[in-house]
mmCIF file of C-alpha atoms in Angstrom:
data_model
loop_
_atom_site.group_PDB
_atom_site.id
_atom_site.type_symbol
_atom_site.label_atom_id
_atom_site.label_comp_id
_atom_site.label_asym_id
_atom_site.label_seq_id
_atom_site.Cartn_x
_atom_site.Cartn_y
_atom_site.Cartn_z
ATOM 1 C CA UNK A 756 21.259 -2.249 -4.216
ATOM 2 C CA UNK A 757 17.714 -1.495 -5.521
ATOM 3 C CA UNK A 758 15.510 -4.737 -6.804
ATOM 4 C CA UNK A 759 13.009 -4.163 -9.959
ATOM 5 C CA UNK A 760 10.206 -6.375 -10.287
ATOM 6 C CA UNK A 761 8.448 -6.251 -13.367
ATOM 7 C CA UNK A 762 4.582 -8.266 -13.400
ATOM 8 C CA UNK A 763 3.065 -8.524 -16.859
ATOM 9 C CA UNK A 764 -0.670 -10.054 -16.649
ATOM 10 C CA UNK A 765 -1.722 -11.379 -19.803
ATOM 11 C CA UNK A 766 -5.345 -9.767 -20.291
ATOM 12 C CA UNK A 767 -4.955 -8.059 -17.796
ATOM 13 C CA UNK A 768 -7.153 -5.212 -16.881
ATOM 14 C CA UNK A 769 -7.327 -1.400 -15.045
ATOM 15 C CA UNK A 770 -10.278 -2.275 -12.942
ATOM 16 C CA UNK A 771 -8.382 -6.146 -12.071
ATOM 17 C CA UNK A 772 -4.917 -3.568 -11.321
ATOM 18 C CA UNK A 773 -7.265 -1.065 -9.462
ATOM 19 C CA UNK A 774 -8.715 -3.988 -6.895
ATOM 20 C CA UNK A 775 -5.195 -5.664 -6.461
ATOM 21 C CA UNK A 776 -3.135 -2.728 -5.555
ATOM 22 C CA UNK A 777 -6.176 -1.781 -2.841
ATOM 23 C CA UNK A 778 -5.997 -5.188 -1.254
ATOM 24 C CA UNK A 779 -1.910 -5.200 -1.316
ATOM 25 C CA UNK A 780 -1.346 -1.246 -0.629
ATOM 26 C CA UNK A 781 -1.325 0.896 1.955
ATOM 27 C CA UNK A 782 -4.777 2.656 2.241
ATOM 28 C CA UNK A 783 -4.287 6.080 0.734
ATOM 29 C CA UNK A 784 -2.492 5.861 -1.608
ATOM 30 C CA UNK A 785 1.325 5.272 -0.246
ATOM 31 C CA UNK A 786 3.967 2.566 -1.310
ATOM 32 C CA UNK A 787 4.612 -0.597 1.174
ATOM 33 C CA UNK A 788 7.397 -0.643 3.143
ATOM 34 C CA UNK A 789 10.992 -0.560 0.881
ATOM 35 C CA UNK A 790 9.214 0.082 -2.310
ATOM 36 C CA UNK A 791 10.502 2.835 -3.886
ATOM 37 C CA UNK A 792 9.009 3.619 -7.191
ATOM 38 C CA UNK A 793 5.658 2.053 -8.998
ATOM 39 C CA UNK A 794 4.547 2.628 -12.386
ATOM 40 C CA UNK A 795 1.289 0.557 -14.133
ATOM 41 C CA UNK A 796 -0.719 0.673 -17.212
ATOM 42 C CA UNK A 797 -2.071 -1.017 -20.210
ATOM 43 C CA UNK A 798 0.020 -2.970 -22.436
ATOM 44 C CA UNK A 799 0.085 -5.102 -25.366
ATOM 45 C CA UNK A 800 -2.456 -7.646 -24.217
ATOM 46 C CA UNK A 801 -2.812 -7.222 -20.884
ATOM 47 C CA UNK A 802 -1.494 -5.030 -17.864
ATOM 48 C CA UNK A 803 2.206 -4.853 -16.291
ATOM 49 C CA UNK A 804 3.352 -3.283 -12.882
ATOM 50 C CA UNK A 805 6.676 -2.357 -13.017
ATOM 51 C CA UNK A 806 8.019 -2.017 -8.769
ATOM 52 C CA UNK A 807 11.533 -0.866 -7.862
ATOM 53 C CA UNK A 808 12.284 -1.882 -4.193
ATOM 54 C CA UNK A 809 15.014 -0.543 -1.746
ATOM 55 C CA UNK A 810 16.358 -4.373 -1.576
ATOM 56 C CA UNK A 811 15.853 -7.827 -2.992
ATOM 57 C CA UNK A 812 15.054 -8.268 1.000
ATOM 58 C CA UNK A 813 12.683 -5.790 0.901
ATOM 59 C CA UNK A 814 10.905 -7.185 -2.359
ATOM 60 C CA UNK A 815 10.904 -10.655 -0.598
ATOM 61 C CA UNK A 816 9.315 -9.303 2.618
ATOM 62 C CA UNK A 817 6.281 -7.484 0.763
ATOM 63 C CA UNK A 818 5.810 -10.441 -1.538
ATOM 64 C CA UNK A 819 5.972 -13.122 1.504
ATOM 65 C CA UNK A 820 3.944 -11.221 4.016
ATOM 66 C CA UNK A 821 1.669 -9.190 1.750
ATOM 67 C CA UNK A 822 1.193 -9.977 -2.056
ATOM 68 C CA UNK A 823 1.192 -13.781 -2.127
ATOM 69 C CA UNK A 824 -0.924 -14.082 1.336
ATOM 70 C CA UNK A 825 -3.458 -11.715 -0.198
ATOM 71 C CA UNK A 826 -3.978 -12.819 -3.886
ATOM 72 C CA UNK A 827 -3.578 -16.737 -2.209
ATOM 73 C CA UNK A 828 -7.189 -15.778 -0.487
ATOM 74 C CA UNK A 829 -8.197 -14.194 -3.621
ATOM 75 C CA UNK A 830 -8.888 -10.323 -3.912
ATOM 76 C CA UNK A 831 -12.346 -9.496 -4.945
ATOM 77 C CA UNK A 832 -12.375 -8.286 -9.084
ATOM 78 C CA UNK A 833 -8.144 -8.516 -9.010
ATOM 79 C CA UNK A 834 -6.028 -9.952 -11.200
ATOM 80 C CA UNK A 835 -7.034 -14.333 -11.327
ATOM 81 C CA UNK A 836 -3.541 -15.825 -12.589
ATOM 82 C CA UNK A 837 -0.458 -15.496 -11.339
ATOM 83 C CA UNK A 838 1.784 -12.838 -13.748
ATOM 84 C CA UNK A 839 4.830 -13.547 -15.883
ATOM 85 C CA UNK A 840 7.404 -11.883 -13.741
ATOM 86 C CA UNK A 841 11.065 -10.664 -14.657
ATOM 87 C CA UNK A 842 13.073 -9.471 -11.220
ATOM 88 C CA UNK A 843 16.227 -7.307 -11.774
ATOM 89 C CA UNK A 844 19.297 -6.259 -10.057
ATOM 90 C CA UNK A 845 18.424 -2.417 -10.792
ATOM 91 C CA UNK A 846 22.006 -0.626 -12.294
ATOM 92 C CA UNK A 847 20.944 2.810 -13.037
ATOM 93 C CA UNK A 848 17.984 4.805 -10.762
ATOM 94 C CA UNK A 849 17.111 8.151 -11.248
ATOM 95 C CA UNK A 850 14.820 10.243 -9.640
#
């Protein structure tokens, strides 16, 4: 079953998003391993990253070997506090 993970940084911004996704995301452009779908952009006070993963296993792996190692050593301009987060059991995908 897919896995949503939805990030919302409080003030965050698009140059904090732009340096975070380059330190946790395949050079060029591509989605990690099991992630299926990513959409980000401004919203009301701040920035939110909405991911849609192949698996709750999947979303685990990137976050344990990937995400939290990277922003733990601290990315260069990213995002500097941890985000609210809301995870999902995803019912309804569609291309």
């Amino acid at each position: 079953m897919a896995y949503g993970i939805v990030h919302r940084f409080p003030g965050g911004t698009k140059e904090q998003y732009d340096a975070s996704i380059a330190a946790v995301h395949p050079a060029g452009g591509g989605l990690p391993d099991g992630q299926i779908f990513h959409a980000a952009g401004a919203s009301d006070g701040g920035w939110t990253i909405v991911a849609i993963h192949e698996s709750q296993e999947s979303w685990e792996r990137f976050r344990d070997d990937t995400l939290m190692p990277r922003m733990e050593a601290g990315i260069k301009g990213g995002f500097e506090l941890p985000p609210e987060e809301i995870a999902l059991d995803v019912y309804n995908l569609k291309p």
